[in-house]
Structures are given as C-alpha cells and as structure tokens.
C-alpha cells in the first residue's frame, strides 16, 4: 500500500512543507505502510522559474543582500502574475501550466491513495483539476489542513488530524497498525528525506519546525491561527534529533508563539548545534532578559506580533502588550544583533486615522531598531472572537460574497473608525515611511525566512522595473 502526501502549488517555494513531513513520520511510526512526501509546489516553481533558481545559486549574486533581494523581487513580481493567470484558467475550466507534468509525477509513483495538504487558500485552485483527475483514475483522495475549502470537504474524504487519518487507513484500507490506539507513537519528528535541496528557491536549505501543538495564548480577538487543540509541548530531544538528521543549518520555528520558559530550554539544546534559527513572538516584557541567551544559541531574527502602536487598539486586540515594553524589547533585541521583523495591522475595527498615525510615528521613532515591517489590513475571519461578537467592535453588518473556488468573501460595515478601504489608502500614502525604515529588501516580507542569509543589513529600497 503506497500513500502519497502532496503539497500543491501555489505558495512561496523557500522551504519544504511542515504539514506533510510531520504526517509522514506519524504514519510510518504507527502503520505498516509506504509513505512518500511530494512537494508539487516546489516542483512547479522549478519547472516554471529555472532562471531564478540558477541566479540565486551564483556566488556573484547571492553574497550581496541587494542583488539577492533583486532576484527574489523579480521572482515575486513574475510569480504573482503567473499564479493569477493560472487561477483564472482553472476558474474557466482550462488546465493550468505544467499540469500534465505534475500529474505524471503523481501517477509515476503508482500511489494507492493520494492525500492533499492545504495550508494556504491559494493551493486550492491547482489542486482542483488534480483531484478530479485522480478521482477519474479511481485513486482515492484524502484532503486536510487549515485551508481546505468546503467543496473539497464534501467531495473527498476530509480528515481533521493525524489520528483521524491513521484510524481511517486502518478501518477502510485494513492497514495494520503497529500499536493499539491508546499506545499510538506520538513523537514529533518531521521527515524531510523526500525533498531535494535544489527544488527550493533559497540559497541554502531551511527547515520549518514546530515546538508545540498550538499557540498557548489564544486570546487575540482577530486571530484564527491557533488550532482548537490542547496546548502541549514537543520533546526537546526530538527537536534536536530532527535538526541533526536534516543537516539543515537554518531552522524556522513556525509556532505562532513560544513561551519564555520554552525559549530558555530551546536555547540550551540549540546552542551546541551551531545553527541559525528564527521564531515568532509576542513582544512581552518577560522576553527582554532572555534575548542575549537566545542570540548566543543562534537566534537570528524575531518576527514580532506588534500589530499597532496605539494602546487602545492593543487592548481591543487583547494582545497583552504595551508600547513602552515593545520599545524596550526592540532596542535590546537590536543591541544583541537580533533582526527585528514587525507585523503591523492597519484598520482594526474602530481604529481611527489618528490611531493609525500613532503607529507610523512609533515606527519612525524606533526606525533604528527595526529591520523589516510587514503590514496587513485587518480582515474579518470566521471563528474569530470579533466575528462572534460583532457589536463589541462596532461592526453593524457583514456581507458574504460567493466565490468560484475559494470560500465566500466576508466584508463588513462599521459605525466607527476607518473602513478597510480607507486603511489601505492611508497605508499607501505612507509607504515611503516604511520603505525608508526597512533595512532589508521589501521582498523579504514575502519570503521572510530568507533573512537568514544576511547578517549585515543596510538601508535600501529595491526597485522593480
Ligand atoms: S495572534 Fe498569535 S499570539 Fe495572538 S492568539 Fe493568535 S497565534 Fe496566539
């Protein structure tokens, strides 16, 4: 019995996927089954954009952040229109580019079952004709992951998690389980062996890892990132052995959040490995004293969930942070030569223009301690606290607009503060402030993990002609 775990196009091709790598290790630990991971997203990019793959491997370009950034910026520019054009084709029932080649890659493996992992909405387009074709070939398909659309859940077997997956395989396909359910082997050792380094648009191999099951904080009112599962921490020894086995020198801890205690333990196991790592954190005061230790263990950059520099908005988000502490954290982090990447959100419900300008002022005042600013416009997400408590946030009406492939688009009317459109306009009018502060090319907002490769950053703006 052969199971193929696939990761469909389109999303950034910087590093192998975490989802299917973890699922593979869980399934082979517990079942008598042959499992292979296939990163179709990376394969598509390699077929479509060979020139960028060649360029970033040339020493004459990739030792210089400006030149490297320019290659990536050209790639980003070219890829966005390729994604849009292919998605349009799929909506119009035409086949996307390299469809036959990608399908052949799957069929050559002669799988008995194919499982698709959806982490980004943008992966649902290309997967659509592939799923239909596999169905025609009588190959059973399983779908799963946070971005799985309702249409796929209805048409194919949708499984919520690895345990449901395992039970499905034993029940429907009579695959022998190695243990009884209460004794399932629940180790967290993602298997990256099926990927080729050359399939990734990156100077060196980066691997994504998780240290816990979900965010332990789970309180931000806009957020739907965390999974509705209990918080538990993965074994530090397993994290260590996964890194050693992968031979990667760069590790992106993709947890939405890591606690202080956990960071302390991580620093201890990572220090002797002599690697670079990066993580995402809430800028809380308790982290400050730990920053030198984290740097000594290889912490290269932190993606800080700053969101806003207006205290009323931070309180409404229930971020549990304050501006004074955020200022100190950025300063200490910069003093320790850790790169600071900031997530900033504009247009949170009830936010006024003046409050948005407070954030721009904060960015200007702290510009010397900021390496990159990643901005977004607030979007209302089903299942978020705000969605379930609209009146608390002055949202008077929500509008749902059906879409061809993706789930319905949600917009809203608000009785206070700027609209999403106004927030976008204000951001556009002030882009020059952000560009002036950024010390790494803007494209690293799209391919954040690539910041690993550069220690010296300079103030610059990359132009695409
Ligand atoms: S925004 Fe981050 S810290 Fe806040 S609840 Fe979501 S995952 Fe957790």
Tab-separated table of C-alpha atoms and ligand atoms in Angstrom:
chain	number	residue	atom	x	y	z
A	1	UNK	CA	0.000	0.000	0.000
A	2	UNK	CA	1.536	3.278	-1.084
A	3	UNK	CA	0.345	6.627	0.238
A	4	UNK	CA	1.462	9.833	-1.451
A	5	UNK	CA	1.284	13.026	0.615
A	6	UNK	CA	1.216	16.044	-1.682
A	7	UNK	CA	1.622	19.767	-1.149
A	8	UNK	CA	0.033	21.551	-4.126
A	9	UNK	CA	1.035	24.860	-5.787
A	10	UNK	CA	0.916	27.880	-5.216
A	11	UNK	CA	2.790	29.230	-2.220
A	12	UNK	CA	6.335	30.536	-1.666
A	13	UNK	CA	8.916	27.822	-2.522
A	14	UNK	CA	11.558	28.755	0.092
A	15	UNK	CA	11.496	25.630	2.237
A	16	UNK	CA	9.927	22.158	2.438
A	17	UNK	CA	6.430	21.930	3.936
A	18	UNK	CA	5.998	21.075	7.602
A	19	UNK	CA	2.485	19.572	7.402
A	20	UNK	CA	3.132	16.520	5.217
A	21	UNK	CA	6.637	15.950	6.644
A	22	UNK	CA	5.150	15.614	10.132
A	23	UNK	CA	2.240	13.486	8.906
A	24	UNK	CA	4.608	11.079	7.149
A	25	UNK	CA	6.635	10.479	10.300
A	26	UNK	CA	3.499	9.932	12.399
A	27	UNK	CA	2.045	7.440	9.922
A	28	UNK	CA	5.182	5.382	9.387
A	29	UNK	CA	5.772	5.267	13.141
A	30	UNK	CA	2.349	3.732	13.621
A	31	UNK	CA	1.458	1.775	10.482
A	32	UNK	CA	2.874	-0.853	8.166
A	33	UNK	CA	2.689	1.465	5.163
A	34	UNK	CA	4.852	3.007	2.457
A	35	UNK	CA	4.535	6.827	2.568
A	36	UNK	CA	6.191	9.419	0.345
A	37	UNK	CA	6.032	13.224	0.521
A	38	UNK	CA	5.784	15.174	-2.708
A	39	UNK	CA	6.188	18.944	-2.755
A	40	UNK	CA	4.395	19.745	-6.020
A	41	UNK	CA	4.617	23.443	-5.230
A	42	UNK	CA	8.416	23.315	-5.325
A	43	UNK	CA	8.325	21.154	-8.478
A	44	UNK	CA	6.044	23.659	-10.247
A	45	UNK	CA	8.316	26.569	-9.367
A	46	UNK	CA	11.395	24.738	-10.530
A	47	UNK	CA	9.777	23.996	-13.879
A	48	UNK	CA	8.390	27.494	-14.354
A	49	UNK	CA	11.186	29.691	-12.992
A	50	UNK	CA	14.536	27.941	-13.677
A	51	UNK	CA	16.292	31.282	-14.275
A	52	UNK	CA	15.740	32.454	-10.672
A	53	UNK	CA	16.871	29.100	-9.283
A	54	UNK	CA	20.096	29.404	-11.259
A	55	UNK	CA	20.726	33.025	-10.352
A	56	UNK	CA	20.348	32.676	-6.574
A	57	UNK	CA	22.905	29.880	-6.559
A	58	UNK	CA	25.574	32.028	-8.179
A	59	UNK	CA	28.087	33.340	-5.665
A	60	UNK	CA	28.466	36.613	-7.547
A	61	UNK	CA	24.819	37.415	-6.692
A	62	UNK	CA	23.996	35.615	-3.502
A	63	UNK	CA	26.600	37.112	-1.212
A	64	UNK	CA	25.097	40.543	-1.578
A	65	UNK	CA	21.740	41.218	0.053
A	66	UNK	CA	20.806	43.852	-2.505
A	67	UNK	CA	21.471	41.610	-5.507
A	68	UNK	CA	19.880	38.586	-3.842
A	69	UNK	CA	16.870	40.734	-2.932
A	70	UNK	CA	16.590	41.985	-6.501
A	71	UNK	CA	16.466	38.407	-7.865
A	72	UNK	CA	13.791	37.472	-5.330
A	73	UNK	CA	11.843	40.664	-6.061
A	74	UNK	CA	11.827	39.854	-9.778
A	75	UNK	CA	10.710	36.327	-8.930
A	76	UNK	CA	7.900	37.630	-6.713
A	77	UNK	CA	6.749	40.020	-9.392
A	78	UNK	CA	6.766	37.330	-12.096
A	79	UNK	CA	5.196	34.638	-9.909
A	80	UNK	CA	2.241	36.757	-8.798
A	81	UNK	CA	1.011	37.194	-12.357
A	82	UNK	CA	1.674	33.508	-13.126
A	83	UNK	CA	-0.460	32.465	-10.116
A	84	UNK	CA	-3.256	34.863	-11.105
A	85	UNK	CA	-3.241	33.703	-14.738
A	86	UNK	CA	-3.294	30.002	-13.799
A	87	UNK	CA	-6.041	30.509	-11.228
A	88	UNK	CA	-8.093	32.273	-13.906
A	89	UNK	CA	-7.555	29.303	-16.221
A	90	UNK	CA	-8.785	26.891	-13.554
A	91	UNK	CA	-11.884	29.026	-12.889
A	92	UNK	CA	-12.553	28.912	-16.660
A	93	UNK	CA	-12.151	25.113	-16.652
A	94	UNK	CA	-8.854	25.187	-18.544
A	95	UNK	CA	-5.785	23.280	-17.424
A	96	UNK	CA	-3.031	25.215	-15.624
A	97	UNK	CA	0.589	25.334	-16.766
A	98	UNK	CA	2.663	22.136	-16.310
A	99	UNK	CA	-0.499	20.273	-15.402
A	100	UNK	CA	0.431	17.144	-17.393
A	101	UNK	CA	3.968	17.123	-15.959
A	102	UNK	CA	2.692	17.475	-12.389
A	103	UNK	CA	0.026	14.827	-12.887
A	104	UNK	CA	2.632	12.493	-14.389
A	105	UNK	CA	4.842	12.987	-11.338
A	106	UNK	CA	1.987	11.765	-9.150
A	107	UNK	CA	0.978	8.832	-11.374
A	108	UNK	CA	4.566	7.632	-11.864
A	109	UNK	CA	4.667	6.952	-8.124
A	110	UNK	CA	1.768	4.492	-8.605
A	111	UNK	CA	0.066	5.551	-5.375
A	112	UNK	CA	-2.898	3.642	-3.916
A	113	UNK	CA	-4.046	6.775	-2.063
A	114	UNK	CA	-3.151	10.455	-2.501
A	115	UNK	CA	-3.583	12.945	0.353
A	116	UNK	CA	-3.546	16.713	-0.250
A	117	UNK	CA	-2.464	19.184	2.422
A	118	UNK	CA	-3.881	22.727	2.230
A	119	UNK	CA	-2.090	25.326	4.302
A	120	UNK	CA	-2.783	28.338	2.031
A	121	UNK	CA	-6.075	29.179	0.251
A	122	UNK	CA	-4.055	29.698	-2.903
A	123	UNK	CA	-3.316	25.937	-3.045
A	124	UNK	CA	-6.985	25.078	-3.643
A	125	UNK	CA	-7.015	26.222	-7.300
A	126	UNK	CA	-4.318	23.992	-8.802
A	127	UNK	CA	-5.431	21.053	-6.659
A	128	UNK	CA	-8.946	21.216	-8.074
A	129	UNK	CA	-8.289	19.593	-11.529
A	130	UNK	CA	-5.713	17.222	-9.986
A	131	UNK	CA	-8.279	15.896	-7.503
A	132	UNK	CA	-10.849	15.467	-10.295
A	133	UNK	CA	-8.371	13.597	-12.494
A	134	UNK	CA	-7.268	11.270	-9.710
A	135	UNK	CA	-10.902	10.530	-8.947
A	136	UNK	CA	-11.401	9.577	-12.619
A	137	UNK	CA	-8.396	7.243	-12.304
A	138	UNK	CA	-10.090	5.639	-9.282
A	139	UNK	CA	-7.334	6.727	-6.923
A	140	UNK	CA	-8.893	7.619	-3.567
A	141	UNK	CA	-8.065	11.141	-2.381
A	142	UNK	CA	-7.928	12.497	1.131
A	143	UNK	CA	-7.914	16.226	1.905
A	144	UNK	CA	-6.943	18.107	5.060
A	145	UNK	CA	-5.266	21.156	6.544
A	146	UNK	CA	-6.457	24.586	7.751
A	147	UNK	CA	-7.180	25.957	4.250
A	148	UNK	CA	-9.299	23.040	2.958
A	149	UNK	CA	-12.379	24.511	1.282
A	150	UNK	CA	-15.913	23.208	1.972
A	151	UNK	CA	-16.261	21.946	-1.626
A	152	UNK	CA	-13.272	19.601	-1.149
A	153	UNK	CA	-14.532	18.521	2.278
A	154	UNK	CA	-17.815	17.487	0.651
A	155	UNK	CA	-16.359	15.771	-2.420
A	156	UNK	CA	-13.386	13.919	-0.940
A	157	UNK	CA	-12.523	12.280	2.348
A	158	UNK	CA	-11.722	15.097	4.759
A	159	UNK	CA	-9.688	14.173	7.828
A	160	UNK	CA	-9.098	16.658	10.627
A	161	UNK	CA	-5.866	15.406	12.111
A	162	UNK	CA	-3.230	12.693	12.100
A	163	UNK	CA	-5.134	10.378	14.454
A	164	UNK	CA	-8.291	10.539	12.282
A	165	UNK	CA	-6.015	9.846	9.309
A	166	UNK	CA	-4.464	6.808	10.933
A	167	UNK	CA	-7.844	5.426	12.049
A	168	UNK	CA	-9.230	5.933	8.538
A	169	UNK	CA	-6.353	3.954	6.996
A	170	UNK	CA	-6.738	1.063	9.410
A	171	UNK	CA	-10.525	0.970	9.144
A	172	UNK	CA	-11.085	1.496	5.400
A	173	UNK	CA	-7.877	0.023	3.937
A	174	UNK	CA	-7.196	-2.548	6.644
A	175	UNK	CA	-3.632	-1.348	7.055
A	176	UNK	CA	-2.040	-2.937	10.065
A	177	UNK	CA	-1.434	-0.623	13.000
A	178	UNK	CA	1.748	-1.255	14.984
A	179	UNK	CA	0.107	-0.313	18.303
A	180	UNK	CA	-3.299	-0.071	19.906
A	181	UNK	CA	-4.897	3.410	19.734
A	182	UNK	CA	-4.137	4.226	23.375
A	183	UNK	CA	-0.467	3.478	22.655
A	184	UNK	CA	-0.044	5.402	19.390
A	185	UNK	CA	3.511	6.559	18.943
A	186	UNK	CA	3.095	10.363	19.154
A	187	UNK	CA	6.618	11.595	18.587
A	188	UNK	CA	7.225	14.793	16.694
A	189	UNK	CA	9.996	14.121	14.235
A	190	UNK	CA	9.056	15.537	10.797
A	191	UNK	CA	10.704	13.595	7.993
A	192	UNK	CA	12.413	15.808	5.376
A	193	UNK	CA	14.155	12.998	3.498
A	194	UNK	CA	11.917	13.041	0.416
A	195	UNK	CA	12.832	16.593	-0.645
A	196	UNK	CA	15.710	17.739	-2.797
A	197	UNK	CA	17.543	20.862	-1.699
A	198	UNK	CA	17.709	22.027	-5.319
A	199	UNK	CA	13.887	22.173	-5.511
A	200	UNK	CA	13.866	25.202	-3.230
A	201	UNK	CA	14.326	28.794	-4.244
A	202	UNK	CA	16.755	29.515	-1.475
A	203	UNK	CA	20.481	29.959	-1.162
A	204	UNK	CA	20.712	27.211	1.477
A	205	UNK	CA	18.343	24.660	2.979
A	206	UNK	CA	15.922	25.993	5.606
A	207	UNK	CA	13.590	23.672	7.513
A	208	UNK	CA	10.357	24.573	9.300
A	209	UNK	CA	9.790	23.075	12.760
A	210	UNK	CA	7.191	23.378	15.491
A	211	UNK	CA	7.889	23.171	19.210
A	212	UNK	CA	4.288	22.876	20.412
A	213	UNK	CA	0.823	21.883	19.222
A	214	UNK	CA	-0.662	25.411	19.097
A	215	UNK	CA	-0.418	28.953	20.497
A	216	UNK	CA	-0.734	28.847	24.281
A	217	UNK	CA	-2.107	32.428	24.472
A	218	UNK	CA	-5.170	32.077	22.185
A	219	UNK	CA	-6.622	35.467	23.140
A	220	UNK	CA	-6.052	37.897	20.270
A	221	UNK	CA	-9.542	38.877	19.140
A	222	UNK	CA	-8.795	38.845	15.390
A	223	UNK	CA	-6.939	35.559	15.379
A	224	UNK	CA	-7.912	32.202	13.932
A	225	UNK	CA	-4.348	30.903	13.562
A	226	UNK	CA	-4.258	28.706	16.582
A	227	UNK	CA	-5.741	25.219	16.296
A	228	UNK	CA	-8.641	24.216	18.510
A	229	UNK	CA	-6.471	21.588	20.201
A	230	UNK	CA	-4.971	21.480	23.687
A	231	UNK	CA	-1.563	23.126	24.064
A	232	UNK	CA	1.247	20.677	24.555
A	233	UNK	CA	4.975	20.889	24.055
A	234	UNK	CA	7.003	18.583	21.826
A	235	UNK	CA	10.078	16.829	23.170
A	236	UNK	CA	13.250	18.911	23.036
A	237	UNK	CA	15.324	15.811	22.307
A	238	UNK	CA	13.165	15.121	19.240
A	239	UNK	CA	13.542	18.702	18.026
A	240	UNK	CA	17.296	18.307	18.381
A	241	UNK	CA	17.472	14.981	16.569
A	242	UNK	CA	15.215	16.239	13.739
A	243	UNK	CA	17.583	19.157	13.154
A	244	UNK	CA	20.642	16.901	13.244
A	245	UNK	CA	19.076	14.395	10.859
A	246	UNK	CA	18.017	17.085	8.367
A	247	UNK	CA	21.561	18.540	8.252
A	248	UNK	CA	19.940	21.982	7.865
A	249	UNK	CA	21.862	24.974	9.201
A	250	UNK	CA	18.780	27.213	9.291
A	251	UNK	CA	15.628	26.457	11.255
A	252	UNK	CA	12.417	28.464	11.183
A	253	UNK	CA	10.283	27.684	14.259
A	254	UNK	CA	6.853	28.291	12.778
A	255	UNK	CA	4.933	28.192	16.088
A	256	UNK	CA	2.602	31.196	16.328
A	257	UNK	CA	4.073	31.836	19.750
A	258	UNK	CA	6.676	30.337	22.122
A	259	UNK	CA	6.668	30.870	25.901
A	260	UNK	CA	9.639	32.256	27.832
A	261	UNK	CA	10.290	29.004	29.708
A	262	UNK	CA	10.241	27.092	26.471
A	263	UNK	CA	12.616	29.559	24.803
A	264	UNK	CA	15.074	29.027	27.656
A	265	UNK	CA	15.042	25.264	27.117
A	266	UNK	CA	15.265	25.669	23.358
A	267	UNK	CA	18.320	27.916	23.695
A	268	UNK	CA	20.030	25.202	25.755
A	269	UNK	CA	19.556	22.461	23.175
A	270	UNK	CA	20.213	24.669	20.146
A	271	UNK	CA	23.469	26.271	21.294
A	272	UNK	CA	25.714	23.236	20.705
A	273	UNK	CA	24.157	22.634	17.279
A	274	UNK	CA	25.668	25.806	15.887
A	275	UNK	CA	22.691	26.707	13.701
A	276	UNK	CA	20.727	29.875	12.911
A	277	UNK	CA	17.093	30.000	13.922
A	278	UNK	CA	14.165	32.358	13.841
A	279	UNK	CA	10.797	32.433	15.561
A	280	UNK	CA	7.580	34.421	16.022
A	281	UNK	CA	6.870	36.069	19.386
A	282	UNK	CA	4.501	38.409	21.153
A	283	UNK	CA	6.603	41.364	22.383
A	284	UNK	CA	6.119	40.886	26.133
A	285	UNK	CA	8.475	42.275	28.770
A	286	UNK	CA	9.494	38.850	30.155
A	287	UNK	CA	11.443	38.075	26.959
A	288	UNK	CA	13.872	41.025	27.367
A	289	UNK	CA	16.271	39.430	29.852
A	290	UNK	CA	16.440	36.292	27.739
A	291	UNK	CA	17.471	37.920	24.459
A	292	UNK	CA	21.288	37.672	24.974
A	293	UNK	CA	20.963	33.926	25.745
A	294	UNK	CA	18.773	33.422	22.698
A	295	UNK	CA	21.275	35.242	20.495
A	296	UNK	CA	24.106	33.096	21.844
A	297	UNK	CA	22.162	29.984	20.837
A	298	UNK	CA	21.816	31.157	17.216
A	299	UNK	CA	18.645	33.290	17.199
A	300	UNK	CA	18.997	35.335	14.033
A	301	UNK	CA	15.691	37.200	13.808
A	302	UNK	CA	12.331	37.508	15.526
A	303	UNK	CA	9.013	38.145	13.824
A	304	UNK	CA	7.254	40.274	16.445
A	305	UNK	CA	3.441	40.457	16.586
A	306	UNK	CA	3.378	44.200	17.296
A	307	UNK	CA	0.131	44.880	15.334
A	308	UNK	CA	-0.391	48.503	16.472
A	309	UNK	CA	1.311	51.238	18.462
A	310	UNK	CA	-1.899	52.612	19.888
A	311	UNK	CA	-2.686	51.282	23.360
A	312	UNK	CA	-6.480	51.412	22.903
A	313	UNK	CA	-6.168	49.193	19.827
A	314	UNK	CA	-3.731	46.799	21.548
A	315	UNK	CA	-6.234	46.462	24.399
A	316	UNK	CA	-9.074	45.813	21.961
A	317	UNK	CA	-6.978	43.141	20.257
A	318	UNK	CA	-6.292	41.699	23.751
A	319	UNK	CA	-2.677	41.448	22.701
A	320	UNK	CA	-1.476	41.636	26.304
A	321	UNK	CA	1.352	44.008	25.333
A	322	UNK	CA	2.157	47.674	25.904
A	323	UNK	CA	4.008	50.230	23.851
A	324	UNK	CA	6.675	51.027	26.424
A	325	UNK	CA	7.694	47.374	26.662
A	326	UNK	CA	7.634	46.941	22.881
A	327	UNK	CA	10.022	49.910	22.549
A	328	UNK	CA	12.441	48.371	25.064
A	329	UNK	CA	12.264	44.924	23.501
A	330	UNK	CA	13.130	46.225	20.036
A	331	UNK	CA	16.037	48.172	21.449
A	332	UNK	CA	17.500	45.268	23.464
A	333	UNK	CA	16.976	42.900	20.557
A	334	UNK	CA	18.805	45.267	18.194
A	335	UNK	CA	21.613	45.740	20.762
A	336	UNK	CA	22.050	41.971	20.733
A	337	UNK	CA	22.256	41.961	16.953
A	338	UNK	CA	18.951	40.127	16.512
A	339	UNK	CA	16.985	41.249	13.465
A	340	UNK	CA	13.581	42.733	14.242
A	341	UNK	CA	10.756	41.994	11.813
A	342	UNK	CA	7.471	43.618	12.790
A	343	UNK	CA	3.937	42.523	11.924
A	344	UNK	CA	1.738	45.618	11.773
A	345	UNK	CA	-2.005	45.583	11.110
A	346	UNK	CA	-3.973	48.618	9.936
A	347	UNK	CA	-7.737	49.144	10.030
A	348	UNK	CA	-8.598	47.137	13.147
A	349	UNK	CA	-12.341	47.746	13.757
A	350	UNK	CA	-12.923	51.225	15.306
A	351	UNK	CA	-9.317	52.324	14.601
A	352	UNK	CA	-9.229	55.998	13.615
A	353	UNK	CA	-6.870	57.727	11.230
A	354	UNK	CA	-5.115	59.361	14.207
A	355	UNK	CA	-4.545	55.960	15.775
A	356	UNK	CA	-3.053	54.638	12.543
A	357	UNK	CA	-0.782	57.668	12.517
A	358	UNK	CA	0.315	56.802	16.103
A	359	UNK	CA	1.656	53.550	14.650
A	360	UNK	CA	3.519	55.347	11.848
A	361	UNK	CA	5.002	57.748	14.417
A	362	UNK	CA	6.127	54.788	16.551
A	363	UNK	CA	7.762	53.165	13.520
A	364	UNK	CA	9.619	56.392	12.732
A	365	UNK	CA	10.712	56.866	16.361
A	366	UNK	CA	12.022	53.295	16.567
A	367	UNK	CA	13.240	53.014	12.997
A	368	UNK	CA	16.874	52.411	14.027
A	369	UNK	CA	15.747	49.213	15.826
A	370	UNK	CA	13.603	47.823	13.011
A	371	UNK	CA	14.878	45.731	10.082
A	372	UNK	CA	11.643	44.998	8.242
A	373	UNK	CA	7.983	45.994	8.570
A	374	UNK	CA	5.331	43.573	7.293
A	375	UNK	CA	1.963	45.273	7.065
A	376	UNK	CA	-1.522	43.863	6.594
A	377	UNK	CA	-5.050	45.244	6.520
A	378	UNK	CA	-7.474	43.797	9.061
A	379	UNK	CA	-9.703	41.083	7.612
A	380	UNK	CA	-12.717	39.599	9.362
A	381	UNK	CA	-12.276	35.852	9.816
A	382	UNK	CA	-14.993	33.366	10.654
A	383	UNK	CA	-14.391	31.722	14.023
A	384	UNK	CA	-12.513	34.738	15.398
A	385	UNK	CA	-13.692	36.384	18.637
A	386	UNK	CA	-14.635	39.513	16.664
A	387	UNK	CA	-16.792	37.549	14.228
A	388	UNK	CA	-18.740	36.117	17.138
A	389	UNK	CA	-19.070	39.484	18.957
A	390	UNK	CA	-19.583	41.981	16.137
A	391	UNK	CA	-21.271	44.697	18.233
A	392	UNK	CA	-18.358	44.936	20.673
A	393	UNK	CA	-16.317	46.157	17.682
A	394	UNK	CA	-18.941	48.477	16.167
A	395	UNK	CA	-19.491	46.161	13.192
A	396	UNK	CA	-23.081	46.730	12.136
A	397	UNK	CA	-23.362	44.378	9.192
A	398	UNK	CA	-21.463	41.611	7.477
A	399	UNK	CA	-21.685	40.801	3.777
A	400	UNK	CA	-20.809	37.439	2.243
A	401	UNK	CA	-19.940	37.200	-1.407
A	402	UNK	CA	-19.690	33.732	-3.010
A	403	UNK	CA	-16.517	32.918	-4.978
A	404	UNK	CA	-15.864	30.260	-7.617
A	405	UNK	CA	-13.164	28.235	-5.885
A	406	UNK	CA	-12.482	29.843	-2.512
A	407	UNK	CA	-14.880	30.212	0.417
A	408	UNK	CA	-17.157	33.259	0.387
A	409	UNK	CA	-15.530	36.653	0.791
A	410	UNK	CA	-16.502	38.427	4.010
A	411	UNK	CA	-16.722	42.222	4.181
A	412	UNK	CA	-18.424	44.387	6.799
A	413	UNK	CA	-19.857	47.796	7.593
A	414	UNK	CA	-18.615	49.661	10.621
A	415	UNK	CA	-20.109	52.586	12.576
A	416	UNK	CA	-16.800	53.911	13.980
A	417	UNK	CA	-13.249	54.257	12.698
A	418	UNK	CA	-11.804	53.826	9.220
A	419	UNK	CA	-13.037	51.235	6.723
A	420	UNK	CA	-10.718	48.614	5.179
A	421	UNK	CA	-10.548	50.712	2.002
A	422	UNK	CA	-9.591	53.853	3.927
A	423	UNK	CA	-6.957	51.920	5.880
A	424	UNK	CA	-5.466	50.714	2.591
A	425	UNK	CA	-5.331	54.279	1.245
A	426	UNK	CA	-3.666	55.604	4.404
A	427	UNK	CA	-1.061	52.819	4.221
A	428	UNK	CA	-0.385	53.574	0.568
A	429	UNK	CA	0.062	57.285	1.257
A	430	UNK	CA	2.669	56.459	3.914
A	431	UNK	CA	4.547	53.610	2.213
A	432	UNK	CA	7.582	55.887	1.880
A	433	UNK	CA	7.948	55.855	5.703
A	434	UNK	CA	8.073	52.053	5.735
A	435	UNK	CA	10.462	51.883	2.778
A	436	UNK	CA	12.805	54.312	4.494
A	437	UNK	CA	12.900	52.250	7.711
A	438	UNK	CA	13.312	48.800	6.096
A	439	UNK	CA	16.934	47.664	6.147
A	440	UNK	CA	16.378	44.549	4.071
A	441	UNK	CA	14.687	44.386	0.671
A	442	UNK	CA	10.895	44.550	0.843
A	443	UNK	CA	10.611	41.119	-0.836
A	444	UNK	CA	11.714	39.532	2.463
A	445	UNK	CA	8.216	40.369	3.657
A	446	UNK	CA	7.023	37.694	1.178
A	447	UNK	CA	9.941	35.300	1.765
A	448	UNK	CA	10.712	36.143	5.412
A	449	UNK	CA	12.872	33.108	6.138
A	450	UNK	CA	15.433	34.254	3.563
A	451	UNK	CA	16.571	36.893	6.038
A	452	UNK	CA	18.702	34.076	7.468
A	453	UNK	CA	21.387	34.552	4.872
A	454	UNK	CA	22.333	38.087	5.719
A	455	UNK	CA	23.908	39.383	8.892
A	456	UNK	CA	24.702	42.884	7.766
A	457	UNK	CA	21.644	44.789	6.633
A	458	UNK	CA	21.650	48.254	5.147
A	459	UNK	CA	19.046	50.853	4.452
A	460	UNK	CA	17.870	50.238	0.908
A	461	UNK	CA	14.919	50.097	-1.424
A	462	UNK	CA	14.722	47.529	-4.239
A	463	UNK	CA	13.029	48.855	-7.370
A	464	UNK	CA	11.431	46.594	-9.937
A	465	UNK	CA	11.238	47.977	-13.428
B	1	LIG	S1	-2.129	36.379	17.148
B	1	LIG	FE1	-0.505	34.992	17.758
B	1	LIG	S2	-0.325	35.250	19.973
B	1	LIG	FE2	-2.308	36.057	19.382
B	1	LIG	S3	-3.714	34.355	19.660
B	1	LIG	FE3	-3.075	34.363	17.528
B	1	LIG	S4	-1.393	32.953	17.426
B	1	LIG	FE4	-1.680	33.492	19.586
